[in-house]
């Protein structure tokens, strides 16, 4: 079975760990969001690709959900002694090594997809991890500060501002000109199932779908497309997805997110049991829905979610 998964960071990575347990023999291709990528300290940082790689490769800081385990921060504090920031972006010493290798390879002319493959040779994530594009895409968020509108990088909005001001717009800068990375459209075209994990619908999955050709390839693949809601009980399970949903005019409910993807893209949608009452509404929008536990409290819970997604995919195919 060939499964394609569009993934952001933590939500995508934890789901993928469950999927690997639920379907150990499946051939899994992950299309990762690169809209969160940022250049800091002269280095190219790909937070979502790294979260997937570290999580599946056993190097993740489990409590935090991102960054390396057993991390130290000597480089960052030495940089701070020079007055070099930003201090709000947590980069540990072990993590720095990844970004140095990546930046060095990009500088030597390798595309991001080749660099990601090289990094994964160490981590052996057990999936094929592809960036959505080799082209630079950067999500920016429009905010009003002191009565003036300005655009900030998504990381600045999310990490430094902690999404504390309203997002007026979310723009994946460069997406329109970006091409899917080598292998992306081929993987979708030969997939048996496409899954949307409970990743952020706007700045993770939405950004991937904004790369011309990807949405169309999924809609035209003629295979079941099943998603899992990141919104449980009308709030994101983790993080501030409601802020970026509001920016695109979508309510923070499992139903609204399903309708936002739409029946043209989505065949099946899993909501949490607390949102069971939403099932009829989602089904009347032409999307097969089920209510099952959707909290990734541990690996077994994530695996159970993955099994439910595969079961629903089997039903919508019929
Ligand atoms: P990010 O790039 O690190 O923000 O990660 P993703 O975009 O992949 O996933 C973020 C989304 O995952 C958030 O909107 C959360 O609501 C959702 N999420 C995190 N943990 C869980 C969970 O246990 N269950 C569900 N249903 N969603 C979750
Ligand atoms: Ca992310």
Short mmCIF file of C-alpha atoms and ligand atoms in Angstrom, two decimals:
data_model
loop_
_atom_site.label_atom_id
_atom_site.label_comp_id
_atom_site.label_asym_id
_atom_site.label_seq_id
_atom_site.Cartn_x
_atom_site.Cartn_y
_atom_site.Cartn_z
CA UNK A 1 0.00 0.00 0.00
CA UNK A 2 1.34 3.42 -0.98
CA UNK A 3 0.33 6.21 1.35
CA UNK A 4 1.01 9.91 0.80
CA UNK A 5 0.79 12.19 3.84
CA UNK A 6 0.93 16.01 3.78
CA UNK A 7 2.59 17.09 6.99
CA UNK A 8 3.44 20.11 9.09
CA UNK A 9 5.51 19.73 12.25
CA UNK A 10 4.35 18.28 15.55
CA UNK A 11 0.82 17.19 14.58
CA UNK A 12 2.06 15.63 11.37
CA UNK A 13 5.07 13.94 12.95
CA UNK A 14 3.17 12.37 15.85
CA UNK A 15 0.51 11.07 13.50
CA UNK A 16 3.16 9.62 11.20
CA UNK A 17 4.71 7.73 14.07
CA UNK A 18 1.29 6.16 14.68
CA UNK A 19 0.80 5.44 10.98
CA UNK A 20 4.12 3.59 10.82
CA UNK A 21 2.99 1.39 13.69
CA UNK A 22 -0.48 0.86 12.20
CA UNK A 23 0.79 0.08 8.70
CA UNK A 24 4.32 -1.31 9.09
CA UNK A 25 4.47 -2.61 5.53
CA UNK A 26 3.15 0.52 3.85
CA UNK A 27 5.31 2.61 1.58
CA UNK A 28 4.87 6.10 3.07
CA UNK A 29 5.80 9.33 1.31
CA UNK A 30 5.59 12.52 3.35
CA UNK A 31 5.20 15.86 1.61
CA UNK A 32 6.50 18.34 4.15
CA UNK A 33 5.64 21.99 4.62
CA UNK A 34 8.52 24.36 3.96
CA UNK A 35 6.57 27.60 4.36
CA UNK A 36 7.89 27.87 7.95
CA UNK A 37 11.48 27.86 6.74
CA UNK A 38 13.62 30.75 7.86
CA UNK A 39 17.18 32.01 7.51
CA UNK A 40 18.80 32.81 10.84
CA UNK A 41 22.47 33.22 11.72
CA UNK A 42 23.23 32.67 8.04
CA UNK A 43 21.66 29.22 8.21
CA UNK A 44 18.66 27.72 6.50
CA UNK A 45 16.27 26.24 9.04
CA UNK A 46 13.40 23.95 8.04
CA UNK A 47 11.41 23.49 11.26
CA UNK A 48 8.69 21.19 9.94
CA UNK A 49 10.96 18.89 7.93
CA UNK A 50 13.23 18.58 10.94
CA UNK A 51 10.38 17.85 13.35
CA UNK A 52 9.24 14.98 11.13
CA UNK A 53 12.82 13.73 10.65
CA UNK A 54 13.76 13.90 14.34
CA UNK A 55 10.44 12.46 15.55
CA UNK A 56 10.51 9.46 13.22
CA UNK A 57 14.27 9.07 13.61
CA UNK A 58 14.22 9.01 17.41
CA UNK A 59 16.04 12.32 17.98
CA UNK A 60 13.14 14.55 19.01
CA UNK A 61 12.73 16.30 22.34
CA UNK A 62 9.55 14.45 23.32
CA UNK A 63 8.14 16.92 25.85
CA UNK A 64 8.70 19.93 23.64
CA UNK A 65 7.68 18.20 20.41
CA UNK A 66 10.39 19.99 18.39
CA UNK A 67 14.17 20.27 18.56
CA UNK A 68 16.70 17.66 19.66
CA UNK A 69 16.72 15.54 22.75
CA UNK A 70 19.52 16.13 25.32
CA UNK A 71 20.06 19.58 23.88
CA UNK A 72 22.51 22.23 25.08
CA UNK A 73 22.60 25.90 24.11
CA UNK A 74 26.26 26.93 24.13
CA UNK A 75 26.29 28.33 20.58
CA UNK A 76 23.17 30.39 21.15
CA UNK A 77 24.51 31.92 24.35
CA UNK A 78 27.88 32.65 22.71
CA UNK A 79 26.02 34.39 19.87
CA UNK A 80 24.07 36.41 22.44
CA UNK A 81 27.37 37.53 23.99
CA UNK A 82 28.12 39.12 20.61
CA UNK A 83 24.70 40.72 20.68
CA UNK A 84 23.60 38.48 17.84
CA UNK A 85 19.98 37.32 17.92
CA UNK A 86 17.15 36.69 17.60
CA UNK A 87 16.99 35.40 21.15
CA UNK A 88 13.36 34.27 20.71
CA UNK A 89 14.17 31.39 18.37
CA UNK A 90 15.37 28.34 20.28
CA UNK A 91 18.26 26.69 18.47
CA UNK A 92 20.31 24.14 20.34
CA UNK A 93 23.83 22.96 19.64
CA UNK A 94 22.80 19.58 18.24
CA UNK A 95 20.15 21.21 16.08
CA UNK A 96 22.71 23.73 14.78
CA UNK A 97 24.67 20.88 13.20
CA UNK A 98 21.68 19.92 11.06
CA UNK A 99 21.31 23.48 9.80
CA UNK A 100 25.01 23.78 9.09
CA UNK A 101 24.98 20.62 6.97
CA UNK A 102 21.85 21.79 5.17
CA UNK A 103 23.19 25.27 4.48
CA UNK A 104 26.53 23.92 3.30
CA UNK A 105 24.86 21.54 0.85
CA UNK A 106 22.48 24.22 -0.45
CA UNK A 107 25.49 26.48 -0.93
CA UNK A 108 27.17 23.75 -2.94
CA UNK A 109 24.19 23.72 -5.25
CA UNK A 110 22.13 20.78 -4.04
CA UNK A 111 18.36 21.31 -4.06
CA UNK A 112 16.50 21.07 -0.74
CA UNK A 113 15.02 17.71 -1.72
CA UNK A 114 18.51 16.22 -2.13
CA UNK A 115 19.66 17.83 1.11
CA UNK A 116 16.66 16.40 2.96
CA UNK A 117 17.43 12.96 1.59
CA UNK A 118 21.03 13.29 2.76
CA UNK A 119 19.96 14.34 6.27
CA UNK A 120 17.50 11.45 6.38
CA UNK A 121 20.31 9.01 5.56
CA UNK A 122 21.41 9.58 9.13
CA UNK A 123 17.97 9.58 10.76
CA UNK A 124 16.34 6.75 8.80
CA UNK A 125 12.80 8.02 9.43
CA UNK A 126 11.28 4.99 7.71
CA UNK A 127 9.33 7.19 5.30
CA UNK A 128 10.32 9.05 2.17
CA UNK A 129 10.45 12.68 3.27
CA UNK A 130 10.06 15.23 0.46
CA UNK A 131 9.90 18.99 0.85
CA UNK A 132 6.77 20.31 -0.90
CA UNK A 133 9.08 22.36 -3.15
CA UNK A 134 12.75 23.06 -3.75
CA UNK A 135 11.80 26.69 -4.35
CA UNK A 136 11.76 29.21 -1.55
CA UNK A 137 8.32 29.74 -0.03
CA UNK A 138 7.91 31.78 3.15
CA UNK A 139 4.68 32.23 5.00
CA UNK A 140 4.13 35.81 6.13
CA UNK A 141 1.43 37.07 8.44
CA UNK A 142 -0.10 40.56 8.19
CA UNK A 143 -0.60 42.16 11.59
CA UNK A 144 -1.54 45.63 12.86
CA UNK A 145 1.04 47.07 15.22
CA UNK A 146 0.43 50.57 16.64
CA UNK A 147 -2.22 51.18 14.02
CA UNK A 148 0.05 50.22 11.19
CA UNK A 149 -0.19 47.12 9.07
CA UNK A 150 2.98 45.16 8.57
CA UNK A 151 3.97 41.70 7.46
CA UNK A 152 6.06 39.49 9.69
CA UNK A 153 7.60 36.11 9.00
CA UNK A 154 5.38 33.30 10.30
CA UNK A 155 8.04 32.30 12.85
CA UNK A 156 8.09 35.80 14.23
CA UNK A 157 4.29 35.80 14.51
CA UNK A 158 4.15 32.32 16.05
CA UNK A 159 7.24 32.16 18.22
CA UNK A 160 8.07 35.74 19.16
CA UNK A 161 4.54 37.21 19.23
CA UNK A 162 2.91 33.90 20.24
CA UNK A 163 0.03 34.79 17.93
CA UNK A 164 -1.07 37.35 20.53
CA UNK A 165 -2.28 39.87 17.94
CA UNK A 166 -4.89 39.16 15.32
CA UNK A 167 -3.61 37.76 12.04
CA UNK A 168 -5.16 39.88 9.28
CA UNK A 169 -3.90 37.73 6.45
CA UNK A 170 -1.65 34.75 5.92
CA UNK A 171 0.35 34.75 2.70
CA UNK A 172 2.61 31.94 1.50
CA UNK A 173 5.07 34.25 -0.27
CA UNK A 174 6.59 32.60 -3.32
CA UNK A 175 4.11 29.72 -3.42
CA UNK A 176 2.53 30.82 -6.69
CA UNK A 177 5.86 30.60 -8.48
CA UNK A 178 7.00 27.44 -6.72
CA UNK A 179 7.13 24.06 -8.39
CA UNK A 180 6.45 20.82 -6.53
CA UNK A 181 9.75 19.16 -5.58
CA UNK A 182 10.90 16.19 -7.68
CA UNK A 183 8.88 13.14 -6.74
CA UNK A 184 5.93 15.00 -5.20
CA UNK A 185 3.46 14.76 -8.08
CA UNK A 186 4.69 11.25 -8.93
CA UNK A 187 4.07 10.08 -5.35
CA UNK A 188 0.55 11.53 -5.39
CA UNK A 189 -0.13 10.02 -8.81
CA UNK A 190 0.86 6.53 -7.69
CA UNK A 191 -0.66 6.69 -4.20
CA UNK A 192 -3.40 4.33 -3.00
CA UNK A 193 -4.42 6.69 -0.20
CA UNK A 194 -3.75 10.34 0.64
CA UNK A 195 -3.93 11.40 4.30
CA UNK A 196 -4.09 14.82 5.93
CA UNK A 197 -2.86 14.35 9.51
CA UNK A 198 -4.12 16.72 12.21
CA UNK A 199 -1.69 19.39 10.99
CA UNK A 200 -2.48 23.08 10.86
CA UNK A 201 -5.00 23.53 7.99
CA UNK A 202 -3.70 27.00 7.11
CA UNK A 203 0.03 27.27 7.65
CA UNK A 204 0.94 23.58 7.24
CA UNK A 205 -1.44 21.75 4.90
CA UNK A 206 -2.78 24.98 3.39
CA UNK A 207 0.72 26.04 2.42
CA UNK A 208 1.50 22.70 0.79
CA UNK A 209 -1.77 22.89 -1.16
CA UNK A 210 -0.82 26.41 -2.30
CA UNK A 211 2.03 25.06 -4.42
CA UNK A 212 0.49 24.95 -7.90
CA UNK A 213 -0.18 21.41 -9.03
CA UNK A 214 -0.35 19.70 -5.64
CA UNK A 215 -4.01 20.33 -4.85
CA UNK A 216 -4.98 19.42 -8.41
CA UNK A 217 -2.94 16.22 -8.33
CA UNK A 218 -4.64 15.11 -5.10
CA UNK A 219 -8.12 15.96 -6.35
CA UNK A 220 -7.45 14.16 -9.63
CA UNK A 221 -5.67 11.12 -8.16
CA UNK A 222 -8.95 9.22 -7.87
CA UNK A 223 -7.92 7.67 -4.55
CA UNK A 224 -9.42 8.16 -1.08
CA UNK A 225 -8.34 11.37 0.63
CA UNK A 226 -8.93 11.25 4.37
CA UNK A 227 -8.12 13.88 6.99
CA UNK A 228 -8.07 14.06 10.79
CA UNK A 229 -9.24 17.17 12.61
CA UNK A 230 -6.64 19.21 14.50
CA UNK A 231 -9.57 21.00 16.13
CA UNK A 232 -11.17 19.15 19.04
CA UNK A 233 -14.06 20.66 21.00
CA UNK A 234 -13.85 23.90 18.99
CA UNK A 235 -10.21 24.61 19.86
CA UNK A 236 -6.82 23.51 18.54
CA UNK A 237 -5.39 20.67 20.60
CA UNK A 238 -2.08 22.46 20.75
CA UNK A 239 -0.90 25.82 19.49
CA UNK A 240 -2.86 28.71 18.08
CA UNK A 241 -4.38 27.41 14.84
CA UNK A 242 -7.57 29.33 15.62
CA UNK A 243 -5.68 32.60 14.99
CA UNK A 244 -4.66 31.69 11.47
CA UNK A 245 -8.03 30.07 10.71
CA UNK A 246 -9.71 33.37 11.66
CA UNK A 247 -7.41 35.18 9.22
CA UNK A 248 -8.83 33.15 6.35
CA UNK A 249 -12.39 33.38 7.64
CA UNK A 250 -12.74 29.80 8.85
CA UNK A 251 -14.22 29.01 12.26
CA UNK A 252 -12.17 26.88 14.63
CA UNK A 253 -14.46 23.86 14.48
CA UNK A 254 -13.95 20.39 13.06
CA UNK A 255 -16.86 21.00 10.68
CA UNK A 256 -15.61 24.34 9.36
CA UNK A 257 -12.15 22.91 8.67
CA UNK A 258 -13.65 19.98 6.75
CA UNK A 259 -15.80 22.37 4.71
CA UNK A 260 -12.76 24.55 4.10
CA UNK A 261 -10.94 21.62 2.49
CA UNK A 262 -14.21 20.75 0.78
CA UNK A 263 -15.68 17.65 -0.78
CA UNK A 264 -13.73 18.35 -3.97
CA UNK A 265 -10.57 17.44 -2.10
CA UNK A 266 -11.64 15.43 0.93
CA UNK A 267 -13.52 12.12 0.86
CA UNK A 268 -13.38 11.34 4.57
CA UNK A 269 -12.88 13.30 7.81
CA UNK A 270 -12.32 12.07 11.33
CA UNK A 271 -13.49 14.21 14.23
CA UNK A 272 -12.95 13.54 17.92
CA UNK A 273 -15.68 11.80 19.91
CA UNK A 274 -16.44 15.10 21.70
CA UNK A 275 -17.44 16.47 18.30
CA UNK A 276 -19.66 13.51 17.36
CA UNK A 277 -22.63 15.85 16.90
CA UNK A 278 -20.80 17.41 13.93
CA UNK A 279 -20.84 14.21 11.87
CA UNK A 280 -24.22 14.77 10.12
CA UNK A 281 -23.25 18.31 9.07
CA UNK A 282 -19.98 17.12 7.59
CA UNK A 283 -21.69 14.27 5.79
CA UNK A 284 -24.28 16.62 4.34
CA UNK A 285 -21.36 18.57 2.88
CA UNK A 286 -20.51 15.41 0.95
CA UNK A 287 -17.65 14.22 3.16
CA UNK A 288 -17.88 10.85 4.93
CA UNK A 289 -17.27 11.45 8.65
CA UNK A 290 -16.66 9.40 11.79
CA UNK A 291 -16.14 10.36 15.43
CA UNK A 292 -13.23 8.55 17.08
CA UNK A 293 -10.72 9.48 19.80
CA UNK A 294 -8.26 11.94 18.24
CA UNK A 295 -5.86 12.73 21.08
CA UNK A 296 -2.31 11.60 20.37
CA UNK A 297 -1.48 10.98 24.01
CA UNK A 298 0.90 8.15 23.18
CA UNK A 299 2.06 6.02 20.30
CA UNK A 300 -0.80 3.51 20.64
CA UNK A 301 -3.39 6.28 20.56
CA UNK A 302 -1.77 7.74 17.41
CA UNK A 303 -1.66 4.28 15.82
CA UNK A 304 -5.36 3.76 16.60
CA UNK A 305 -6.12 7.07 14.86
CA UNK A 306 -4.12 5.99 11.84
CA UNK A 307 -6.02 2.69 11.70
CA UNK A 308 -9.33 4.58 11.81
CA UNK A 309 -8.15 6.81 8.95
CA UNK A 310 -7.19 3.78 6.86
CA UNK A 311 -10.53 2.11 7.65
CA UNK A 312 -12.43 5.22 6.60
CA UNK A 313 -10.35 5.35 3.41
CA UNK A 314 -11.46 1.79 2.69
CA UNK A 315 -15.10 2.77 3.17
CA UNK A 316 -15.08 5.81 0.95
CA UNK A 317 -13.44 3.80 -1.81
CA UNK A 318 -16.45 1.47 -1.90
P1 LIG B 1 3.39 22.43 13.69
O1 LIG B 1 3.97 22.71 12.33
O2 LIG B 1 4.43 22.00 14.68
O3 LIG B 1 2.48 23.50 14.18
O4 LIG B 1 2.54 21.12 13.53
P2 LIG B 1 1.35 20.69 12.56
O5 LIG B 1 0.90 21.76 11.67
O6 LIG B 1 1.72 19.39 11.95
O7 LIG B 1 0.25 20.38 13.62
C1 LIG B 1 -0.29 21.40 14.44
C2 LIG B 1 -1.71 21.03 14.77
O8 LIG B 1 -1.71 19.76 15.39
C3 LIG B 1 -2.34 21.97 15.77
O9 LIG B 1 -3.34 22.73 15.11
C4 LIG B 1 -2.95 21.06 16.83
O10 LIG B 1 -4.28 21.38 17.11
C5 LIG B 1 -2.83 19.68 16.22
N1 LIG B 1 -2.59 18.64 17.20
C6 LIG B 1 -1.52 18.53 18.03
N2 LIG B 1 -1.66 17.45 18.83
C7 LIG B 1 -2.85 16.87 18.50
C8 LIG B 1 -3.57 15.73 18.96
O11 LIG B 1 -3.15 15.00 19.85
N3 LIG B 1 -4.78 15.47 18.36
C9 LIG B 1 -5.29 16.26 17.36
N4 LIG B 1 -6.47 15.93 16.83
N5 LIG B 1 -4.63 17.34 16.90
C10 LIG B 1 -3.44 17.63 17.46
CA1 LIG B 2 5.05 24.33 11.33
#
